[in-house]
Amino acid sequence: MYTQAMDLMAKEGKSEAPLLRSAEEIALQQRFDARIDAGEFMEAKDWLPENYRKTLLRQISQHAHSEIVGMLPEGNWITRAPTLKRKAILLAKVQDEGGHGLYLYAAAETLGSSRDQMLEALHSGKAKYSSIFNYPTLSWADVGVIGWLVDGAAIMNQVPICRCSYAPYARAMVRICREESFHQRQGFDSLLVMMQRGTPAQQDMVQDAVNRWWWPTLMMFGPPDDQSPNSAQSMRWGIKRISNDELRQKFVDAAVEQAKVLGVSLPDPELRWNEARQHYDFGAIDWSEFWRVVGGDGPCNRERLSARVKAWEDGAWVRDAALAHAARQTERARRQA
Ligand code: FAQ
C-alpha cells in the first residue's frame, strides 16, 4: 500500500545513478534528519541512513584498531620499565588500551559488521589506524611522551566524541576519556620526575623524545579542514563536533603551557603567542610525511601489522578452544532440557 516514489536526488557528489527510494524510506530519512537537527542520540535499533552507518563503522573500527595497535609501542617497554611502580602503571595503561579497543569493536558491531570482518580488514592492510603508532619508541622517555602528548591529543579529540550522535559510540567514549585522562597524567608525571630530579642525560633523553613526537602528534588530528573529505558530512551528522584544525589548535595552546611546566622546548621555531588570535601560531606541518605514513610507508608500519597478524595467528587455539567449550555447553544444555 506504500506508494513507490522516485527520489531523484543523486548520491552526494555523484550525478550518475539516481536513487530509487520508497516514500517510507524518505519519511524515515526526514525523521532521522530532524532528530539529528534536534541534537538527539541514535541507538542501534533506530533506522539509520546507509552512509551514516558506513561513516560510523569506518571511524569506530579505525579508532578500535588504533587502540589495539597503540598497545605495541609502549608494550615494547614493559619489560624494561625503570621501577616496579612505573612497570605497574605501564602494564595497567597498556591493558586499558586493549579494553578501549574492545569497547569500540563492540560499538562498531552494533552497526552490522562482525569483529572478524574488522580484524580481517586490519590484517590485510585495508583498514587504517592512527598514523602515530607507526613511530618507534627508542627510549624510556618515549613512554612518558606518549602519555603526555599522544594521550593528551587523543583526549582533546575524544572528549567531543562523548557527544557523538551515535549513542553506543558516545557511551564508550565517556569511559575511555576518563581512562585516557589518567594515561595523560601518568606520562606527564613520569617526564616531570625526569626533568626535575633526573640527571642531565635523562633530561636530554626527554627533550629528544619530545623533539621526535611533537610533529607526528599534531598530525594525529587528521588533514587540514580544507583537505578533509569526511569532515563536512560528519559534522552535519553530529559524529564530529569540532573540526580537525580547531582541535589541533586547542591542543597546541594547552601543550605549550604544559611544556613550560616541564621545562622542555617544543621543536618549532615558529611557535609564538598571537595576541590578536588569542592562540599560539605554529609552523607548517609536513603533510607529505603524514600521507606517507598513512599509506603504509612509515618507520614501523610493517612491524606493527606483522605483530598484530602474529598475535591473531598465535591466538587461534584460544578461539578454537572457546568455541569447542561453547559448543559442548550448548550440547549439554540441550540434553538436559
Ligand atoms: N592516522 O576526512 P578526514 C589513541 C584518514 S586513539 C591515520 O579528516 P575523519 C589512544 C581518515 O581516516 C587515536 N589516518 O577523516 C591511544 C580518512 O581516511 P578514510 C585514534 C588518518 O575520519 C593513546 C582520511 O585520512 N583516534 O590515540 C588520520 O573525518 C596512546 C581523511 O581524513 C581516533 O580514531 C590519522 N591520524 O577524521 C592508544 C579518534 N587522520 O577513512 C594507545 C576517532 C585522518 O576516508 C596509546 N576518529 N586519517 O580512508 C576521529 O576523530 C577521526 O576519524 C579523525 C579523522 C579526526 C582521526
GROMACS .gro file of C-alpha atoms and ligand atoms in nm:
model
  394
    1MET     CA    1   0.000   0.000   0.000
    2TYR     CA    2   0.301   0.232   0.016
    3THR     CA    3   0.336   0.440  -0.296
    4GLN     CA    4   0.672   0.397  -0.457
    5ALA     CA    5   0.832   0.736  -0.512
    6MET     CA    6   1.125   0.833  -0.715
    7ASP     CA    7   1.379   1.035  -0.527
    8LEU     CA    8   1.589   1.191  -0.794
    9MET     CA    9   1.849   1.318  -0.551
   10ALA     CA   10   2.174   1.178  -0.677
   11LYS     CA   11   2.427   1.037  -0.434
   12GLU     CA   12   2.630   1.315  -0.280
   13GLY     CA   13   2.881   1.450  -0.526
   14LYS     CA   14   2.784   1.199  -0.796
   15SER     CA   15   2.539   1.279  -1.069
   16GLU     CA   16   2.506   0.937  -1.237
   17ALA     CA   17   2.271   0.688  -1.078
   18PRO     CA   18   1.961   0.849  -0.929
   19LEU     CA   19   1.845   0.672  -0.613
   20LEU     CA   20   1.512   0.498  -0.617
   21ARG     CA   21   1.363   0.532  -0.270
   22SER     CA   22   1.027   0.440  -0.128
   23ALA     CA   23   0.804   0.701   0.033
   24GLU     CA   24   0.855   0.513   0.357
   25GLU     CA   25   1.230   0.547   0.331
   26ILE     CA   26   1.204   0.917   0.255
   27ALA     CA   27   0.989   0.964   0.564
   28LEU     CA   28   1.243   0.773   0.773
   29GLN     CA   29   1.522   0.988   0.635
   30GLN     CA   30   1.328   1.305   0.718
   31ARG     CA   31   1.267   1.185   1.070
   32PHE     CA   32   1.636   1.098   1.109
   33ASP     CA   33   1.741   1.444   0.981
   34ALA     CA   34   1.500   1.614   1.221
   35ARG     CA   35   1.631   1.414   1.515
   36ILE     CA   36   1.991   1.499   1.421
   37ASP     CA   37   1.898   1.868   1.392
   38ALA     CA   38   1.737   1.850   1.736
   39GLY     CA   39   2.060   1.707   1.880
   40GLU     CA   40   1.912   1.369   1.965
   41PHE     CA   41   2.115   1.050   2.003
   42MET     CA   42   2.063   0.748   1.777
   43GLU     CA   43   2.054   0.393   1.905
   44ALA     CA   44   2.142   0.072   1.720
   45LYS     CA   45   1.774  -0.022   1.684
   46ASP     CA   46   1.688   0.308   1.513
   47TRP     CA   47   1.660   0.342   1.137
   48LEU     CA   48   1.991   0.485   1.015
   49PRO     CA   49   2.081   0.603   0.664
   50GLU     CA   50   2.330   0.370   0.498
   51ASN     CA   51   2.601   0.636   0.460
   52TYR     CA   52   2.572   0.739   0.827
   53ARG     CA   53   2.614   0.374   0.923
   54LYS     CA   54   2.915   0.333   0.690
   55THR     CA   55   3.085   0.650   0.813
   56LEU     CA   56   3.046   0.545   1.175
   57LEU     CA   57   3.168   0.196   1.103
   58ARG     CA   58   3.475   0.339   0.929
   59GLN     CA   59   3.558   0.579   1.210
   60ILE     CA   60   3.480   0.350   1.503
   61SER     CA   61   3.664   0.050   1.358
   62GLN     CA   62   3.968   0.267   1.274
   63HIS     CA   63   3.954   0.400   1.627
   64ALA     CA   64   3.938   0.044   1.770
   65HIS     CA   65   4.233  -0.065   1.554
   66SER     CA   66   4.429   0.240   1.677
   67GLU     CA   67   4.379   0.138   2.038
   68ILE     CA   68   4.492  -0.220   1.971
   69VAL     CA   69   4.792  -0.126   1.754
   70GLY     CA   70   4.861   0.153   2.005
   71MET     CA   71   4.942  -0.110   2.268
   72LEU     CA   72   5.257  -0.207   2.076
   73PRO     CA   73   5.489   0.096   2.103
   74GLU     CA   74   5.455   0.122   2.480
   75GLY     CA   75   5.423  -0.254   2.531
   76ASN     CA   76   5.779  -0.262   2.399
   77TRP     CA   77   5.896  -0.107   2.729
   78ILE     CA   78   5.705  -0.315   2.985
   79THR     CA   79   5.997  -0.549   3.049
   80ARG     CA   80   6.239  -0.255   3.077
   81ALA     CA   81   6.045  -0.010   3.294
   82PRO     CA   82   6.289   0.152   3.539
   83THR     CA   83   6.098   0.081   3.863
   84LEU     CA   84   5.827  -0.154   3.988
   85LYS     CA   85   5.587   0.141   4.022
   86ARG     CA   86   5.641   0.254   3.661
   87LYS     CA   87   5.607  -0.103   3.540
   88ALA     CA   88   5.272  -0.148   3.720
   89ILE     CA   89   5.143   0.183   3.579
   90LEU     CA   90   5.254   0.095   3.226
   91LEU     CA   91   5.101  -0.253   3.244
   92ALA     CA   92   4.769  -0.103   3.356
   93LYS     CA   93   4.782   0.159   3.081
   94VAL     CA   94   4.853  -0.089   2.803
   95GLN     CA   95   4.573  -0.315   2.931
   96ASP     CA   96   4.338  -0.013   2.934
   97GLU     CA   97   4.416   0.048   2.565
   98GLY     CA   98   4.323  -0.315   2.494
   99GLY     CA   99   3.996  -0.258   2.682
  100HIS     CA  100   3.925   0.057   2.478
  101GLY     CA  101   3.971  -0.145   2.161
  102LEU     CA  102   3.718  -0.398   2.287
  103TYR     CA  103   3.452  -0.137   2.381
  104LEU     CA  104   3.498   0.019   2.039
  105TYR     CA  105   3.479  -0.309   1.845
  106ALA     CA  106   3.159  -0.382   2.042
  107ALA     CA  107   3.018  -0.038   1.946
  108ALA     CA  108   3.110  -0.098   1.581
  109GLU     CA  109   2.945  -0.442   1.586
  110THR     CA  110   2.611  -0.274   1.663
  111LEU     CA  111   2.634  -0.125   1.313
  112GLY     CA  112   2.631  -0.464   1.146
  113SER     CA  113   2.994  -0.563   1.096
  114SER     CA  114   3.149  -0.861   1.272
  115ARG     CA  115   3.471  -0.841   1.468
  116ASP     CA  116   3.624  -1.097   1.232
  117GLN     CA  117   3.544  -0.874   0.933
  118MET     CA  118   3.700  -0.571   1.103
  119LEU     CA  119   4.012  -0.762   1.202
  120GLU     CA  120   4.046  -0.907   0.853
  121ALA     CA  121   4.042  -0.550   0.718
  122LEU     CA  122   4.318  -0.453   0.964
  123HIS     CA  123   4.534  -0.758   0.897
  124SER     CA  124   4.509  -0.728   0.520
  125GLY     CA  125   4.616  -0.362   0.537
  126LYS     CA  126   4.279  -0.234   0.405
  127ALA     CA  127   4.178  -0.060   0.729
  128LYS     CA  128   4.350   0.245   0.864
  129TYR     CA  129   4.467   0.308   1.219
  130SER     CA  130   4.622   0.620   1.368
  131SER     CA  131   4.943   0.730   1.197
  132ILE     CA  132   5.106   0.799   1.534
  133PHE     CA  133   5.155   0.432   1.618
  134ASN     CA  134   5.391   0.383   1.326
  135TYR     CA  135   5.674   0.562   1.504
  136PRO     CA  136   5.931   0.377   1.719
  137THR     CA  137   5.976   0.404   2.097
  138LEU     CA  138   6.353   0.444   2.119
  139SER     CA  139   6.398   0.529   2.488
  140TRP     CA  140   6.208   0.512   2.818
  141ALA     CA  141   6.127   0.883   2.779
  142ASP     CA  142   5.915   0.794   2.473
  143VAL     CA  143   5.672   0.618   2.707
  144GLY     CA  144   5.626   0.938   2.911
  145VAL     CA  145   5.594   1.148   2.596
  146ILE     CA  146   5.330   0.914   2.452
  147GLY     CA  147   5.131   0.960   2.773
  148TRP     CA  148   5.174   1.337   2.779
  149LEU     CA  149   5.141   1.423   2.410
  150VAL     CA  150   4.971   1.128   2.236
  151ASP     CA  151   4.716   1.060   2.509
  152GLY     CA  152   4.678   1.437   2.550
  153ALA     CA  153   4.592   1.468   2.180
  154ALA     CA  154   4.367   1.164   2.200
  155ILE     CA  155   4.168   1.322   2.486
  156MET     CA  156   4.138   1.653   2.302
  157ASN     CA  157   3.996   1.468   2.002
  158GLN     CA  158   3.782   1.224   2.201
  159VAL     CA  159   3.605   1.443   2.456
  160PRO     CA  160   3.379   1.590   2.183
  161ILE     CA  161   3.301   1.233   2.066
  162CYS     CA  162   3.132   1.174   2.405
  163ARG     CA  163   2.855   1.386   2.245
  164CYS     CA  164   2.860   1.194   1.914
  165SER     CA  165   2.510   1.146   1.773
  166TYR     CA  166   2.551   0.765   1.778
  167ALA     CA  167   2.488   0.671   2.140
  168PRO     CA  168   2.679   0.339   2.160
  169TYR     CA  169   2.996   0.522   2.044
  170ALA     CA  170   2.931   0.820   2.272
  171ARG     CA  171   2.881   0.591   2.575
  172ALA     CA  172   3.204   0.401   2.505
  173MET     CA  173   3.390   0.731   2.479
  174VAL     CA  174   3.283   0.853   2.824
  175ARG     CA  175   3.462   0.568   2.994
  176ILE     CA  176   3.757   0.580   2.754
  177CYS     CA  177   3.812   0.951   2.817
  178ARG     CA  178   3.824   0.900   3.194
  179GLU     CA  179   4.096   0.639   3.149
  180GLU     CA  180   4.285   0.845   2.890
  181SER     CA  181   4.297   1.127   3.140
  182PHE     CA  182   4.484   0.902   3.386
  183HIS     CA  183   4.714   0.800   3.099
  184GLN     CA  184   4.797   1.159   3.020
  185ARG     CA  185   4.868   1.241   3.384
  186GLN     CA  186   5.098   0.942   3.436
  187GLY     CA  187   5.300   1.039   3.127
  188PHE     CA  188   5.333   1.398   3.241
  189ASP     CA  189   5.431   1.285   3.591
  190SER     CA  190   5.697   1.048   3.460
  191LEU     CA  191   5.851   1.328   3.249
  192LEU     CA  192   5.829   1.580   3.534
  193VAL     CA  193   6.024   1.346   3.763
  194MET     CA  194   6.296   1.303   3.498
  195MET     CA  195   6.313   1.676   3.426
  196GLN     CA  196   6.319   1.786   3.791
  197ARG     CA  197   6.513   1.506   3.957
  198GLY     CA  198   6.689   1.333   3.670
  199THR     CA  199   7.048   1.350   3.551
  200PRO     CA  200   7.140   1.575   3.256
  201ALA     CA  201   7.145   1.263   3.040
  202GLN     CA  202   6.786   1.179   3.144
  203GLN     CA  203   6.677   1.536   3.075
  204ASP     CA  204   6.835   1.517   2.728
  205MET     CA  205   6.653   1.190   2.671
  206VAL     CA  206   6.319   1.361   2.747
  207GLN     CA  207   6.398   1.652   2.516
  208ASP     CA  208   6.498   1.412   2.237
  209ALA     CA  209   6.170   1.221   2.275
  210VAL     CA  210   5.968   1.545   2.268
  211ASN     CA  211   6.152   1.652   1.952
  212ARG     CA  212   6.066   1.326   1.777
  213TRP     CA  213   5.697   1.301   1.885
  214TRP     CA  214   5.581   1.663   1.856
  215TRP     CA  215   5.509   1.682   1.483
  216PRO     CA  216   5.362   1.331   1.447
  217THR     CA  217   5.130   1.417   1.739
  218LEU     CA  218   5.000   1.725   1.558
  219MET     CA  219   4.928   1.501   1.256
  220MET     CA  220   4.705   1.274   1.467
  221PHE     CA  221   4.419   1.525   1.433
  222GLY     CA  222   4.397   1.447   1.061
  223PRO     CA  223   4.447   1.659   0.749
  224PRO     CA  224   4.366   2.032   0.745
  225ASP     CA  225   3.993   2.106   0.732
  226ASP     CA  226   4.005   2.212   0.367
  227GLN     CA  227   4.163   1.876   0.276
  228SER     CA  228   3.947   1.657   0.499
  229PRO     CA  229   3.695   1.481   0.274
  230ASN     CA  230   3.484   1.338   0.559
  231SER     CA  231   3.460   1.638   0.789
  232ALA     CA  232   3.169   1.835   0.643
  233GLN     CA  233   2.930   1.539   0.638
  234SER     CA  234   3.047   1.404   0.975
  235MET     CA  235   2.996   1.746   1.134
  236ARG     CA  236   2.647   1.769   0.983
  237TRP     CA  237   2.562   1.430   1.129
  238GLY     CA  238   2.699   1.519   1.472
  239ILE     CA  239   2.962   1.244   1.453
  240LYS     CA  240   3.238   1.504   1.470
  241ARG     CA  241   3.163   1.808   1.682
  242ILE     CA  242   3.486   2.007   1.642
  243SER     CA  243   3.699   2.024   1.328
  244ASN     CA  244   4.049   1.875   1.283
  245ASP     CA  245   4.218   2.219   1.274
  246GLU     CA  246   4.027   2.357   1.571
  247LEU     CA  247   4.120   2.057   1.785
  248ARG     CA  248   4.482   2.079   1.674
  249GLN     CA  249   4.491   2.445   1.778
  250LYS     CA  250   4.335   2.371   2.117
  251PHE     CA  251   4.595   2.101   2.169
  252VAL     CA  252   4.888   2.329   2.077
  253ASP     CA  253   4.759   2.601   2.311
  254ALA     CA  254   4.743   2.356   2.602
  255ALA     CA  255   5.069   2.174   2.526
  256VAL     CA  256   5.280   2.491   2.509
  257GLU     CA  257   5.185   2.582   2.866
  258GLN     CA  258   5.248   2.226   2.986
  259ALA     CA  259   5.591   2.224   2.816
  260LYS     CA  260   5.681   2.533   3.020
  261VAL     CA  261   5.598   2.349   3.343
  262LEU     CA  262   5.806   2.051   3.233
  263GLY     CA  263   6.096   2.268   3.124
  264VAL     CA  264   6.120   2.124   2.773
  265SER     CA  265   6.120   2.314   2.445
  266LEU     CA  266   5.896   2.229   2.152
  267PRO     CA  267   6.077   2.180   1.819
  268ASP     CA  268   5.908   2.459   1.626
  269PRO     CA  269   6.086   2.794   1.575
  270GLU     CA  270   5.759   2.949   1.454
  271LEU     CA  271   5.569   2.872   1.773
  272ARG     CA  272   5.464   3.201   1.931
  273TRP     CA  273   5.165   3.362   2.103
  274ASN     CA  274   4.942   3.561   1.869
  275GLU     CA  275   4.772   3.833   2.073
  276ALA     CA  276   4.515   3.910   1.802
  277ARG     CA  277   4.405   3.548   1.761
  278GLN     CA  278   4.448   3.463   2.132
  279HIS     CA  279   4.614   3.140   2.019
  280TYR     CA  280   4.964   3.012   1.956
  281ASP     CA  281   5.079   3.028   1.592
  282PHE     CA  282   5.276   2.723   1.483
  283GLY     CA  283   5.486   2.618   1.185
  284ALA     CA  284   5.378   2.423   0.876
  285ILE     CA  285   5.312   2.052   0.921
  286ASP     CA  286   5.480   1.817   0.673
  287TRP     CA  287   5.167   1.661   0.525
  288SER     CA  288   5.370   1.455   0.279
  289GLU     CA  289   5.514   1.265   0.578
  290PHE     CA  290   5.160   1.216   0.716
  291TRP     CA  291   5.026   1.070   0.390
  292ARG     CA  292   5.334   0.850   0.350
  293VAL     CA  293   5.277   0.702   0.697
  294VAL     CA  294   4.901   0.665   0.642
  295GLY     CA  295   4.978   0.497   0.310
  296GLY     CA  296   5.181   0.224   0.484
  297ASP     CA  297   5.536   0.358   0.448
  298GLY     CA  298   5.610   0.494   0.796
  299PRO     CA  299   5.904   0.383   1.011
  300CYS     CA  300   5.714   0.094   1.177
  301ASN     CA  301   5.404   0.018   0.965
  302ARG     CA  302   5.524  -0.326   0.856
  303GLU     CA  303   5.641  -0.420   1.205
  304ARG     CA  304   5.310  -0.313   1.363
  305LEU     CA  305   5.096  -0.501   1.115
  306SER     CA  306   5.302  -0.819   1.133
  307ALA     CA  307   5.287  -0.808   1.517
  308ARG     CA  308   4.906  -0.793   1.501
  309VAL     CA  309   4.883  -1.071   1.242
  310LYS     CA  310   5.116  -1.290   1.450
  311ALA     CA  311   4.907  -1.227   1.764
  312TRP     CA  312   4.594  -1.329   1.571
  313GLU     CA  313   4.756  -1.646   1.440
  314ASP     CA  314   4.910  -1.738   1.776
  315GLY     CA  315   4.569  -1.691   1.940
  316ALA     CA  316   4.389  -1.933   1.704
  317TRP     CA  317   4.399  -2.218   1.959
  318VAL     CA  318   4.230  -1.995   2.221
  319ARG     CA  319   3.946  -1.909   1.984
  320ASP     CA  320   3.912  -2.276   1.882
  321ALA     CA  321   3.907  -2.388   2.248
  322ALA     CA  322   3.645  -2.123   2.341
  323LEU     CA  323   3.422  -2.229   2.050
  324ALA     CA  324   3.461  -2.601   2.136
  325HIS     CA  325   3.373  -2.526   2.500
  326ALA     CA  326   3.068  -2.320   2.399
  327ALA     CA  327   2.950  -2.599   2.166
  328ARG     CA  328   2.987  -2.855   2.448
  329GLN     CA  329   2.791  -2.633   2.689
  330THR     CA  330   2.513  -2.589   2.433
  331GLU     CA  331   2.500  -2.963   2.371
  332ARG     CA  332   2.486  -3.036   2.746
  333ALA     CA  333   2.207  -2.780   2.796
  334ARG     CA  334   2.015  -2.935   2.502
  335ARG     CA  335   2.044  -3.287   2.653
  336GLN     CA  336   1.930  -3.168   2.995
  337ALA     CA  337   1.630  -2.975   2.853
  338FAQ     N1  338   4.601   0.845   1.103
  338FAQ     O1  339   3.846   1.329   0.628
  338FAQ     P1  340   3.937   1.305   0.743
  338FAQ     C1  341   4.464   0.694   2.078
  338FAQ     C2  342   4.249   0.945   0.748
  338FAQ     S1  343   4.339   0.666   1.970
  338FAQ     C3  344   4.558   0.767   1.002
  338FAQ     O2  345   3.971   1.420   0.827
  338FAQ     P2  346   3.786   1.183   0.956
  338FAQ     C4  347   4.456   0.627   2.212
  338FAQ     C5  348   4.099   0.930   0.766
  338FAQ     O3  349   4.068   0.807   0.827
  338FAQ     C6  350   4.388   0.753   1.824
  338FAQ     N2  351   4.461   0.806   0.915
  338FAQ     O4  352   3.882   1.181   0.828
  338FAQ     C7  353   4.589   0.578   2.250
  338FAQ     C8  354   4.050   0.946   0.626
  338FAQ     O5  355   4.069   0.824   0.554
  338FAQ     P3  356   3.943   0.730   0.506
  338FAQ     C9  357   4.285   0.738   1.721
  338FAQ    C10  358   4.406   0.927   0.936
  338FAQ     O6  359   3.754   1.043   0.990
  338FAQ    C11  360   4.685   0.663   2.302
  338FAQ    C12  361   4.148   1.043   0.564
  338FAQ     O7  362   4.263   1.042   0.647
  338FAQ     N3  363   4.173   0.824   1.748
  338FAQ     O8  364   4.550   0.764   2.042
  338FAQ    C13  365   4.446   1.012   1.041
  338FAQ     O9  366   3.673   1.277   0.936
  338FAQ    C14  367   4.809   0.614   2.340
  338FAQ    C15  368   4.092   1.184   0.556
  338FAQ    O10  369   4.073   1.240   0.688
  338FAQ    C16  370   4.060   0.814   1.677
  338FAQ    O11  371   4.047   0.731   1.591
  338FAQ    C17  372   4.547   0.966   1.126
  338FAQ     N4  373   4.594   1.039   1.228
  338FAQ    O12  374   3.878   1.245   1.071
  338FAQ    C18  375   4.619   0.442   2.237
  338FAQ    C19  376   3.951   0.911   1.718
  338FAQ     N5  377   4.373   1.126   1.033
  338FAQ    O13  378   3.890   0.666   0.629
  338FAQ    C20  379   4.744   0.393   2.274
  338FAQ    C21  380   3.828   0.896   1.633
  338FAQ    C22  381   4.293   1.114   0.927
  338FAQ    O14  382   3.842   0.823   0.444
  338FAQ    C23  383   4.840   0.479   2.327
  338FAQ     N6  384   3.849   0.938   1.496
  338FAQ     N7  385   4.313   0.995   0.868
  338FAQ    O15  386   4.004   0.633   0.413
  338FAQ    C24  387   3.839   1.068   1.455
  338FAQ    O16  388   3.815   1.158   1.532
  338FAQ    C25  389   3.854   1.095   1.307
  338FAQ    O17  390   3.840   0.972   1.239
  338FAQ    C26  391   3.990   1.163   1.268
  338FAQ    C27  392   3.994   1.176   1.115
  338FAQ    C28  393   3.998   1.301   1.329
  338FAQ    C29  394   4.108   1.077   1.314
   0.00000   0.00000   0.00000
